[in-house]
XYZ file of C-alpha atoms in Angstrom:
619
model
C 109.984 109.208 120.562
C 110.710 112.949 120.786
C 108.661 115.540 120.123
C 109.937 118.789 117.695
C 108.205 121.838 116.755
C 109.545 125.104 114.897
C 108.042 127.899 113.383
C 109.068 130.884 110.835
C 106.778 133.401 110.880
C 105.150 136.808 112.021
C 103.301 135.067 115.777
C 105.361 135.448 118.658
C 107.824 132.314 118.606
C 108.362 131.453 122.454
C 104.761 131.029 123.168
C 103.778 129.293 120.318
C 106.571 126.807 120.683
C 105.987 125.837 123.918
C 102.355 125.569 123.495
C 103.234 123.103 120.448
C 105.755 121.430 122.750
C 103.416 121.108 125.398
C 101.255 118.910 122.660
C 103.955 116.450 122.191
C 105.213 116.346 125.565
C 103.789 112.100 125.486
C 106.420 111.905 123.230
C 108.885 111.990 126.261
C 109.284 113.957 129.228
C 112.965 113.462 130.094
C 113.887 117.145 129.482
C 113.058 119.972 126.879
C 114.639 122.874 125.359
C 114.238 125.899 123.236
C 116.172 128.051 120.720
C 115.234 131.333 118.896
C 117.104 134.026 116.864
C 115.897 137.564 116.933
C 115.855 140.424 114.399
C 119.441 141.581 115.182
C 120.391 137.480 114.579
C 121.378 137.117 118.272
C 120.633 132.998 119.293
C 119.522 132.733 122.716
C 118.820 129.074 123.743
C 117.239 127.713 127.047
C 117.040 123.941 128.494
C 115.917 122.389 131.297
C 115.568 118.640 132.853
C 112.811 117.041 133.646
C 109.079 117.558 132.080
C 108.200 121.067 130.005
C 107.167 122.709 133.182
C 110.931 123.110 134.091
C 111.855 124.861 130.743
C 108.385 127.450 131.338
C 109.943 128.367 135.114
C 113.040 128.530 133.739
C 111.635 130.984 130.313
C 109.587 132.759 132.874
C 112.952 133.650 135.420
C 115.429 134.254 132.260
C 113.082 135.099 129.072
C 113.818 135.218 125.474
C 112.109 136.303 122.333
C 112.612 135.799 118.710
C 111.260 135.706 114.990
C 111.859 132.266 114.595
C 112.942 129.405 116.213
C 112.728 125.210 117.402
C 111.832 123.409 120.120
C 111.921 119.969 121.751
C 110.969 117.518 124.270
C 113.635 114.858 124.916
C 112.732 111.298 125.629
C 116.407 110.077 126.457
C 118.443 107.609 124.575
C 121.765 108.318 124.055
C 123.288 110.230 127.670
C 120.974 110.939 131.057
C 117.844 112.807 131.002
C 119.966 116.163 132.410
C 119.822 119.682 130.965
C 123.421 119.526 129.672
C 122.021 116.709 127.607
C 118.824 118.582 126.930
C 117.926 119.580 123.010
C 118.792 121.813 121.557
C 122.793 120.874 120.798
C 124.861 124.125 119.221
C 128.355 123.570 117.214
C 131.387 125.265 118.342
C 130.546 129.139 117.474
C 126.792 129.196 118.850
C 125.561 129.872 115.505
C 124.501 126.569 114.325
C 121.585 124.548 116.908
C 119.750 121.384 116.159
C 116.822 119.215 117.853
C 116.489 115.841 116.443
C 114.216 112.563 116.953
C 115.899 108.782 116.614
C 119.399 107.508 116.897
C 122.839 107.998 114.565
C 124.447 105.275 115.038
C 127.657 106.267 113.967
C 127.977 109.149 115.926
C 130.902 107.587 117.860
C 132.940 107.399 114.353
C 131.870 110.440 113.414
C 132.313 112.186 116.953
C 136.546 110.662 117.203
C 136.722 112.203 113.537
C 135.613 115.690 114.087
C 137.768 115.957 117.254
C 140.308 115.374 115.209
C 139.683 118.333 113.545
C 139.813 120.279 116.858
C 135.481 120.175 117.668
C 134.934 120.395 121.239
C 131.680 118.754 122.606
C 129.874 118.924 125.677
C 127.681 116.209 126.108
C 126.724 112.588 125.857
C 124.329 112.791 123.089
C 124.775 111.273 119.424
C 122.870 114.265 118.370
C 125.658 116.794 119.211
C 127.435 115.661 116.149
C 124.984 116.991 113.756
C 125.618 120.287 114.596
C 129.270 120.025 114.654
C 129.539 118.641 110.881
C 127.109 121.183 109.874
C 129.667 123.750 110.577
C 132.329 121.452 109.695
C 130.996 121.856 105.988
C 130.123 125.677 106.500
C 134.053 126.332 106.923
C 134.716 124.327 103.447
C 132.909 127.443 101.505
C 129.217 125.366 101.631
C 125.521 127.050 102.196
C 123.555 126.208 105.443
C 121.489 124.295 102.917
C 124.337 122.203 101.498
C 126.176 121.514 104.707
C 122.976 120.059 105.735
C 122.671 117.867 102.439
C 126.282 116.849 103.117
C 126.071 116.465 106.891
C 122.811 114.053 106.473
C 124.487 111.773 103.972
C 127.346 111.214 106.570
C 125.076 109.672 108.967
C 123.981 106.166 109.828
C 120.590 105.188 111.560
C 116.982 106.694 111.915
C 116.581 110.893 112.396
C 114.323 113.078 112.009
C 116.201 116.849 112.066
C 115.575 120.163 112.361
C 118.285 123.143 112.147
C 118.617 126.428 112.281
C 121.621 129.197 111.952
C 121.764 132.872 113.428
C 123.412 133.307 110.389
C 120.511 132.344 107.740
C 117.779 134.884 108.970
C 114.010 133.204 109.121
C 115.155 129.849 107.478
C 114.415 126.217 109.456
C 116.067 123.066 107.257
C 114.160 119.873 108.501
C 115.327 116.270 107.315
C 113.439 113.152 107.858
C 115.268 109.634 107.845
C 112.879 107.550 109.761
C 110.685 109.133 111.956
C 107.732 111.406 111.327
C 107.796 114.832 110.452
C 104.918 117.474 109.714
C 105.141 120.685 107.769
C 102.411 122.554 108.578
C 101.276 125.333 106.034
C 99.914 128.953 106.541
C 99.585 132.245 105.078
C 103.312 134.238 105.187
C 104.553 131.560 108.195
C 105.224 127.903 108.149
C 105.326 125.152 111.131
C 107.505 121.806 111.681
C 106.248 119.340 114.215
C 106.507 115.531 115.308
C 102.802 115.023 115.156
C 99.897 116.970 113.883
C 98.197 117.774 117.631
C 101.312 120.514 118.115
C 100.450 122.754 114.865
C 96.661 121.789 114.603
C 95.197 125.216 116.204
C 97.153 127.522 113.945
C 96.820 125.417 110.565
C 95.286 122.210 109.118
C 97.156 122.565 105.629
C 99.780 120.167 106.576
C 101.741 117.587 104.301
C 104.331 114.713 105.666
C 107.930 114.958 104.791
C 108.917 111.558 102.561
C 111.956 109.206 103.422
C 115.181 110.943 102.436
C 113.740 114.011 101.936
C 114.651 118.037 103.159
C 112.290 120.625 103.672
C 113.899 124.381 103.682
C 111.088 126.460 105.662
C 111.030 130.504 105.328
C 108.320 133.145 106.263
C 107.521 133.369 102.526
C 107.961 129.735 101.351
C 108.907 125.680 101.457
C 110.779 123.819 99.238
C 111.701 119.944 99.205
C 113.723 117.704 98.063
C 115.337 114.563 98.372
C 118.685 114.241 99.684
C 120.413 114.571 96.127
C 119.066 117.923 95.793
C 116.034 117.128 93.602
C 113.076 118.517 94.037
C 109.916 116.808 95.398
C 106.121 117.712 95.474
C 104.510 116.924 98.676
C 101.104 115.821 98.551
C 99.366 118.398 100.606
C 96.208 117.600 102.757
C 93.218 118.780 105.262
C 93.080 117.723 108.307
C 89.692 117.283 109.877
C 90.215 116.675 113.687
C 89.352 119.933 115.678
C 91.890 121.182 117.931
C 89.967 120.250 120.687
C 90.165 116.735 120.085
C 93.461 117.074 121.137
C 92.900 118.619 124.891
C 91.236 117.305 127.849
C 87.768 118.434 127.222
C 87.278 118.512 131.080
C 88.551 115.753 132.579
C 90.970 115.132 134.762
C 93.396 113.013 132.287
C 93.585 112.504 128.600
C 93.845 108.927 129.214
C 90.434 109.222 130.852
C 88.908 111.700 128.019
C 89.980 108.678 125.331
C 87.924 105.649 127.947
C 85.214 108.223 127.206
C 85.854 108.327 123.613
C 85.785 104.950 122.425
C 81.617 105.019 121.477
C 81.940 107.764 119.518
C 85.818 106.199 118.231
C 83.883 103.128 117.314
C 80.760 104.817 115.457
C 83.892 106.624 113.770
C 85.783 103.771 112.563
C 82.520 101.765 111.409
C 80.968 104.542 109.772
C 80.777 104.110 105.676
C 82.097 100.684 106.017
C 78.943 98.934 106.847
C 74.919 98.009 105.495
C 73.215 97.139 108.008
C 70.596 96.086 105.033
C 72.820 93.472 103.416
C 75.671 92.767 106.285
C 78.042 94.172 103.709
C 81.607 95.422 104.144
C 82.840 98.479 102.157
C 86.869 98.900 102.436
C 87.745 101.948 100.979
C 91.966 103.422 100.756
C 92.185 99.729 99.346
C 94.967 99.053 96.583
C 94.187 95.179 96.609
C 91.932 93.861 94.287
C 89.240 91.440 95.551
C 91.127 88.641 93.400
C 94.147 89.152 94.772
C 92.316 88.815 98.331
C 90.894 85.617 97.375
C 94.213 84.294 96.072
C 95.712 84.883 99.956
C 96.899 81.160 101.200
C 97.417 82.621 104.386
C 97.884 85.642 107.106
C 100.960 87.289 109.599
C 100.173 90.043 111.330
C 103.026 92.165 112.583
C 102.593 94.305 115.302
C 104.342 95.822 118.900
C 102.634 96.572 122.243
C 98.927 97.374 122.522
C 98.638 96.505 118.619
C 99.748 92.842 118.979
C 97.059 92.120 121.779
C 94.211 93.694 118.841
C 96.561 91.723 116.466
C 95.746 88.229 118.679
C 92.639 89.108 118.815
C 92.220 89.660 114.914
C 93.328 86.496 114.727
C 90.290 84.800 116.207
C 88.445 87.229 114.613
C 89.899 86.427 110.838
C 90.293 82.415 111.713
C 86.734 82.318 112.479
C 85.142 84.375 110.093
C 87.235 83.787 107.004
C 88.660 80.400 107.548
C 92.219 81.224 106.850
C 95.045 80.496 108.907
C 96.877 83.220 110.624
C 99.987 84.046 112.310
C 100.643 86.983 114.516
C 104.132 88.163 114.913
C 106.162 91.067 117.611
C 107.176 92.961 115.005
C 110.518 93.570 116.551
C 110.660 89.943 115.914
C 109.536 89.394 112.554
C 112.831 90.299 110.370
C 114.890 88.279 112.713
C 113.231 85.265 111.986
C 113.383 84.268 108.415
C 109.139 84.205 108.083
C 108.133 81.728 105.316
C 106.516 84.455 102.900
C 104.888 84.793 99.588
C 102.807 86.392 96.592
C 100.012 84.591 98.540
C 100.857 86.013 101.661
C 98.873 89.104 103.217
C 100.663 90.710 105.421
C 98.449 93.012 107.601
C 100.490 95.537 110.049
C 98.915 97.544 113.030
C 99.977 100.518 114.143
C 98.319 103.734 116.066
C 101.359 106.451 115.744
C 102.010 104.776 111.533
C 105.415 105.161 112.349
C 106.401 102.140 114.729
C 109.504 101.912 113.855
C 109.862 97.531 113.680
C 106.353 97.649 112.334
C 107.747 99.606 109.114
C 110.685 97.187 109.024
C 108.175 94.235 109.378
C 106.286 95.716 106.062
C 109.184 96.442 104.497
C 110.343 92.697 103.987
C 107.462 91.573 103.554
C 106.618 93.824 100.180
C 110.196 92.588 99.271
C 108.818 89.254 99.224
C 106.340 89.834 97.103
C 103.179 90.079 99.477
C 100.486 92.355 99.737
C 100.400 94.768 102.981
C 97.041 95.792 104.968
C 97.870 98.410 107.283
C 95.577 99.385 110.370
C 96.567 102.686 111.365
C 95.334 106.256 112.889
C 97.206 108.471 111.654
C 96.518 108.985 107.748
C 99.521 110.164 105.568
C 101.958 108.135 108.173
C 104.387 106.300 106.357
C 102.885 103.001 106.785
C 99.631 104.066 105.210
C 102.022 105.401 102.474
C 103.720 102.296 101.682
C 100.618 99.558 102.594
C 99.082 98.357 99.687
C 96.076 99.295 101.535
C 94.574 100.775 104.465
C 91.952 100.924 106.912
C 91.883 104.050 108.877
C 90.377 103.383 112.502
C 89.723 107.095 112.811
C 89.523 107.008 116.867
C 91.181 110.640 116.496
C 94.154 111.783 118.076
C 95.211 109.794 121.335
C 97.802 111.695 123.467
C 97.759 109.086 126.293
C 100.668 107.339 126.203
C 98.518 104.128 127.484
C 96.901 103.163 124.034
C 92.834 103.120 124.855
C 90.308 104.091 122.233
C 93.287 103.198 119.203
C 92.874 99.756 120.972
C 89.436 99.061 120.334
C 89.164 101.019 117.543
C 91.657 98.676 115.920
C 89.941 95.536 116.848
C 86.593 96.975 114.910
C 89.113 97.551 111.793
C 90.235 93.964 111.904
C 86.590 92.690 112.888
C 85.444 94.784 109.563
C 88.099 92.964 107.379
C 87.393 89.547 108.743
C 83.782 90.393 107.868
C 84.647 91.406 104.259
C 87.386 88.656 103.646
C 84.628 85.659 105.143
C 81.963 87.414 102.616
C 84.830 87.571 99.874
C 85.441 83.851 100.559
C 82.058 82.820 100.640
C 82.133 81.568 104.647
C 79.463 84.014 105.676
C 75.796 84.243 103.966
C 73.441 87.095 103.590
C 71.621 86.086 106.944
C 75.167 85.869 108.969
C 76.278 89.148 107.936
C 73.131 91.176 108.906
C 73.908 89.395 112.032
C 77.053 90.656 112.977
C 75.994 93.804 111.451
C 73.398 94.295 114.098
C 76.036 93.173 116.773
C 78.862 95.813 115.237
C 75.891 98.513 115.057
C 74.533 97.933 118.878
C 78.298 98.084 120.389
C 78.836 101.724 120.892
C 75.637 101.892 123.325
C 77.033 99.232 125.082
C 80.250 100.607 125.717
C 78.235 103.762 126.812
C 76.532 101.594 129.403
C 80.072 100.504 130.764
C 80.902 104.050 131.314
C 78.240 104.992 133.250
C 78.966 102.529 135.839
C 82.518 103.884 135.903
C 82.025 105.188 139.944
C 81.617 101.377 140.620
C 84.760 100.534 139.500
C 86.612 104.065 140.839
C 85.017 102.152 144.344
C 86.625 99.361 143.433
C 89.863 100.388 142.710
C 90.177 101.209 146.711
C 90.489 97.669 147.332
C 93.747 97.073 145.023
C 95.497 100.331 144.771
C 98.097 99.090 147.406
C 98.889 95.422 146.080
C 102.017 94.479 144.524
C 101.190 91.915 141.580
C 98.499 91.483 139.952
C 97.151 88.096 137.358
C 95.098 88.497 134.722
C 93.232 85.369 133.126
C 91.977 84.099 130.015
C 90.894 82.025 127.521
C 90.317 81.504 123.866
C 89.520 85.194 122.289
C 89.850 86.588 125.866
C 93.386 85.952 126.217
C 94.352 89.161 124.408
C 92.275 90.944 126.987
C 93.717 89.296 129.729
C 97.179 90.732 128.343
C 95.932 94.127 127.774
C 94.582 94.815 130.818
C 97.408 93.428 132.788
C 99.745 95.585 129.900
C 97.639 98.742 130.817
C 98.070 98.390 135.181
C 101.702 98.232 134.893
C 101.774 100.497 132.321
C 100.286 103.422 134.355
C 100.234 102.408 137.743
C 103.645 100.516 137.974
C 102.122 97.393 139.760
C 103.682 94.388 138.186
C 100.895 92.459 136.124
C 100.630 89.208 134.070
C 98.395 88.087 131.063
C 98.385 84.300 131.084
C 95.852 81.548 129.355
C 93.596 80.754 131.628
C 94.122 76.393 130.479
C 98.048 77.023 131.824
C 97.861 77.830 135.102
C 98.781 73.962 136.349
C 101.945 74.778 134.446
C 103.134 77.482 136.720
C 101.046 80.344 137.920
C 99.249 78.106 140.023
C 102.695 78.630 142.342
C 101.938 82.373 142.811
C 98.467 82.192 144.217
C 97.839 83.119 147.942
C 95.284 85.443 149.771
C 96.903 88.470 148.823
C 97.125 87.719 145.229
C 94.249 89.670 143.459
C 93.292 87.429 139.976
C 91.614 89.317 137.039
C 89.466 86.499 135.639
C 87.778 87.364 132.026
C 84.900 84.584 131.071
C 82.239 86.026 129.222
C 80.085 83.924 127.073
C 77.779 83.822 123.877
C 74.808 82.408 125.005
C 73.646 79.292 122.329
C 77.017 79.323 121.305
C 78.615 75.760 121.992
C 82.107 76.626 121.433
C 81.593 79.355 123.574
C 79.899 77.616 126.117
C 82.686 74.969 126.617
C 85.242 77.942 126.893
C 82.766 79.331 129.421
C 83.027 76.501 131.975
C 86.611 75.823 131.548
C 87.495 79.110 132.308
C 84.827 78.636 135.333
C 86.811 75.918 136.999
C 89.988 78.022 136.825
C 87.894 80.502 138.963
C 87.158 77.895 141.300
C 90.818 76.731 141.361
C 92.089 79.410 142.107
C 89.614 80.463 145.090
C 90.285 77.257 146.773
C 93.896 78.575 146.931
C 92.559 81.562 148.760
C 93.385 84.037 145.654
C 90.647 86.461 145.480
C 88.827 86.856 142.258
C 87.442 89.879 140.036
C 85.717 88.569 137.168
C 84.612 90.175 133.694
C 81.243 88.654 133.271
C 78.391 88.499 130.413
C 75.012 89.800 132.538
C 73.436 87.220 134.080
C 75.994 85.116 135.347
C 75.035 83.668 137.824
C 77.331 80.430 138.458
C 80.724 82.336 138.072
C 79.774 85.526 140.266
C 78.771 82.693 143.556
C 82.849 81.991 143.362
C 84.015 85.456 142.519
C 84.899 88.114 145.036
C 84.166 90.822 142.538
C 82.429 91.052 139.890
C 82.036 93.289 136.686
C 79.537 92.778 134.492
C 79.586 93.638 130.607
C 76.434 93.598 128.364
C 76.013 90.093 125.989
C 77.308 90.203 122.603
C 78.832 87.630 120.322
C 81.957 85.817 121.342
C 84.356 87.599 118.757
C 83.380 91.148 119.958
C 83.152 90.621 123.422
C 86.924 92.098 124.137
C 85.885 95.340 123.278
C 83.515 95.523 125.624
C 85.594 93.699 128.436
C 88.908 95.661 127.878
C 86.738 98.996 129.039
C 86.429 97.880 132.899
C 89.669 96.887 132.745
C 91.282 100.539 131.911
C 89.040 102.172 133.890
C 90.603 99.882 136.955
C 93.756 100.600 135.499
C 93.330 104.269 135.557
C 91.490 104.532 138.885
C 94.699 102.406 140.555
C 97.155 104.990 139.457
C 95.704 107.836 139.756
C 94.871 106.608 143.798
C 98.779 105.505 143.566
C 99.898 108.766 142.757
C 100.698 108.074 139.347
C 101.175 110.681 136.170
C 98.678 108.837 134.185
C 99.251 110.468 130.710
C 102.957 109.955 131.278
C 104.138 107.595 132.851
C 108.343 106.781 133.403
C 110.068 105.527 130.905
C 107.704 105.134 128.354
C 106.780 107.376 125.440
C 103.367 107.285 122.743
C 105.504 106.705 119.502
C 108.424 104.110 119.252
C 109.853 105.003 116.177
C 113.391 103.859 117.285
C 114.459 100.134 117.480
């Protein structure tokens, strides 16, 4: 959820902090902070509410310098977003400061205890505690590196730490207990971030900090090991995504940079994976042997947000294709359940960040009951693609909007791709089939192309909605994840309160909320020669017309050429034809564009909007 960056080195600290900072500022936005130590081991610390921009004004009117130092951007959980709350928290002398991403849970335990032994604090934060017992260990004879060992065994919960002390010159000790942490490696200086995008312009040596494990950082070196004090060899790698992946790129919004992104995120993801000769699927960063794929009985899929609406529609996708039956889960939900597992149970988990928090816990009893784990992920070397059996990287790049976009389609091609290899595994799709959806899979990128260049349409049409209150989106069969994704991304950005509801169960309710100011998002494509399809087609049809005759005014996703729905609709969008089971990648792109163009007409911050932040790696 927070974002933390720190550097040892020879580059000037302050600058290269905040720039870092200003990477992971999706990661929240609540209030950020900065502490450095100079030459003569003088601390100076500065912290500000509200977004980065604050701290800069408040660098800028009161500046400080140093040789090394952290940073970090605070999205709030324990005590209001204010600066006295603001990262980073000192101990009693000043010396010792921390920054720190998650939640100790028994900081109220550990808080009562250390008064006891006369600490004073000053705010409501569990992470003030961590610097207090830091220099509660310090006065018992310990080394900063020790107290930290000691200090990180004392707490309960999910953390990810880093720590510095005026008194250690050019030393940063960095713990990871849960969420994600980067070391980033370069020649006589060394970086700790949150997420690669912060650290990416001055290295792309980087290597992910394990479960339970320290990193000590100095100008010369970095050693790790696990919280008993033995030592652990990262596995180093290269990172391949150019910096500029990671900016705007000239538009106006990095939400609107990643719309724009999803041809080239879907050419990315298919890439390798695909013969457009034979129809065939090639998996690779696969641990599961092709027996053990055919002895799967059936499927969950575990996933939160924007990843369970591609995890609905991978169901349709892997139901249709491979002919097995699956189940798709919240993954805040799935441990609290008791789910009937098994050896012959695949469990496949999707997550953009790899470090969803429930998602991990959802894989996590699921390997404990013996079944195999697919992860779907973007972020290679997160600790889901660490611990999946297997993976399949969707490669849509880095995606600093904190209103998923191109990691949403991108993960519906992953799943599309496995449903493809698991029905040819199976023996449910021939030679003839494959090169089919091959050609389908191939084609898709141009036609998401063609949907952006009609993007000043639907900027028009956003005038028409910008100032309504609710919003309904509707649909059916394989559309009904869309239907929930586009209504997820409106409130997400624009704060307009949206549903996502099957199109079949509006007499059961809905029906109640539908008057002439009611705008209703109806998605009805259609696979022409497709029967199925064309049942779907005209049920969803007659919901249009229902809900006209209660005055509601329509805006339907349509396949080209549809003729009978657009005579009942208000408005209408039209996608290119494709086959039924790809069809919500193409429809979900109108809909974010609409989303996008109604906040940014509301006033909205797009990129980060209240409340929310890009990673949930707390529960």
């Amino acid at each position: 959820m927070c974002g933390i960056v720190g550097y040892v080195g020879n580059k000037q600290v302050v600058p290269l902090i905040i720039d870092g900072l200003r990477k992971l500022e999706y990661r929240g936005y609540d209030s950020a902070g900065i502490a450095v130590v100079d030459e003569n081991h003088d601390l100076s610390l500065r912290r500000a509410e509200g977004k980065l921009r604050n701290l800069e004004e408040c660098i800028r009117l009161n500046p400080l310098d140093g040789n090394y130092g952290i940073g970090h951007t605070r999205w709030a959980t324990h005590g209001r977003p204010t600066e006295e709350n603001a990262h980073p928290h000192r101990d009693c002398t000043g010396r010792i400061v921390v920054v720190h991403n998650g939640i100790i849970e028994n900081y109220l335990q550990l808080k009562a205890d250390l008064r006891g032994k006369g600490h004073e604090f000053h705010t409501e934060t569990d992470t003030e505690v961590v610097a207090h017992l830091v220099e509660e260990y310090l006065m018992t004879g310990n080394s900063f590196e020790e107290s930290v060992r000691e200090t990180v065994k004392q707490l309960r919960g999910i953390f990810a730490l880093s720590i510095i002390s005026a008194d250690v010159p050019d030393t940063i000790i960095t713990v990871r207990e849960g969420p994600p942490v980067v070391i980033g490696l370069g020649d006589g200086e060394f970086f700790v971030a949150s997420d690669i995008p912060a650290i990416l312009q001055h290295t792309r040596d980087v290597f992910y900090l394990g479960e339970r494990e320290i990193a000590i950082l100095t100008k010369d070196s970095v050693r790790v090991t696990d919280f008993d004090g033995n030592v652990v060899e990262p596995k180093q790698q290269r990172i391949t995504w150019d910096p500029i992946m990671a900016e705007k790129g000239g538009f106006k919004h990095f939400m609107l940079k990643e719309i724009y992104e999803q041809p080239r995120a879907v050419r990315d993801t298919v890439r390798g994976r695909l013969s457009l000769d034979t129809g065939k699927i090639y998996l690779d960063a696969m641990n599961i042997a092709e027996e053990e794929f055919q002895a799967v009985t059936s499927i969950k899929i575990a996933a939160c947000g924007t990843s369970w609406h591609a995890a609905l529609a991978g169901k349709y996708m892997i139901e249709e294709l491979a002919r097995l039956s699956v189940e798709v889960d919240y993954a805040s939900e799935f441990r609290y359940r008791n789910p009937v597992l098994d050896e012959n149970t695949l469990l496949i988990v999707i997550s953009q960040s790899g470090e969803t928090a429930d998602t991990i816990a959802a894989m996590r009893e699921a390997k404990q009951a013996g079944c195999k784990v697919l992860a779907v992920c973007n972020v290679q070397g997160s600790m889901i693609t660490r611990e999946a059996d297997g993976t399949i990287l969707t490669h849509a790049g880095p995606e600093i909007g904190v209103a998923s976009t191109k990691a949403f389609t991108s993960q519906m091609i992953a799943v599309y791709l496995f449903a493809l290899y698991l029905g040819q595994l199976r023996g449910k799709i021939d030679e003839e089939k494959a090169k089919c959806h091959a050609q389908q899979l191939a084609e898709l990128p141009l036609k998401i192309e063609q949907l952006l260049s009609d993007a000043d349409t639907i900027e028009e049409l956003s005038r028409e909605f910008f100032r309504v209150q609710d919003f309904l989106y509707l649909g059916r069969g394989i559309n009904f994840p869309v239907a929930l994704e586009g209504a997820l991304k409106l409130k997400e950005i624009s704060y307009i309160h949206a549903e996502g509801y099957p199109a079949g169960e509006m007499k059961h309710g809905p029906n109640a909320l539908i008057d002439e100011k009611l705008p209703v998002v109806v998605v009805n494509t259609r696979e022409k020669g497709n029967e199925a399809s064309e049942l779907r087609y005209e049920k969803t049809h007659s919901n249009i017309v229902e809900v006209k005759s209660r005055d509601g005014i329509i805006l339907s996703i349509l396949t080209e050429g549809d003729e009978m729905s657009s005579l009942v609709s208000d408005h209408v969008i039209e996608v290119p034809e494709t086959s039924d089971l790809l069809a919500p990648i193409l429809s979900i792109v109108p809909l974010q564009l609409l989303a996008y163009y109604i906040a940014v007409r509301r006033g909205c911050d797009v990129d980060q909007p209240r409340n929310l932040a890009k990673s949930v790696t707390v529960e």
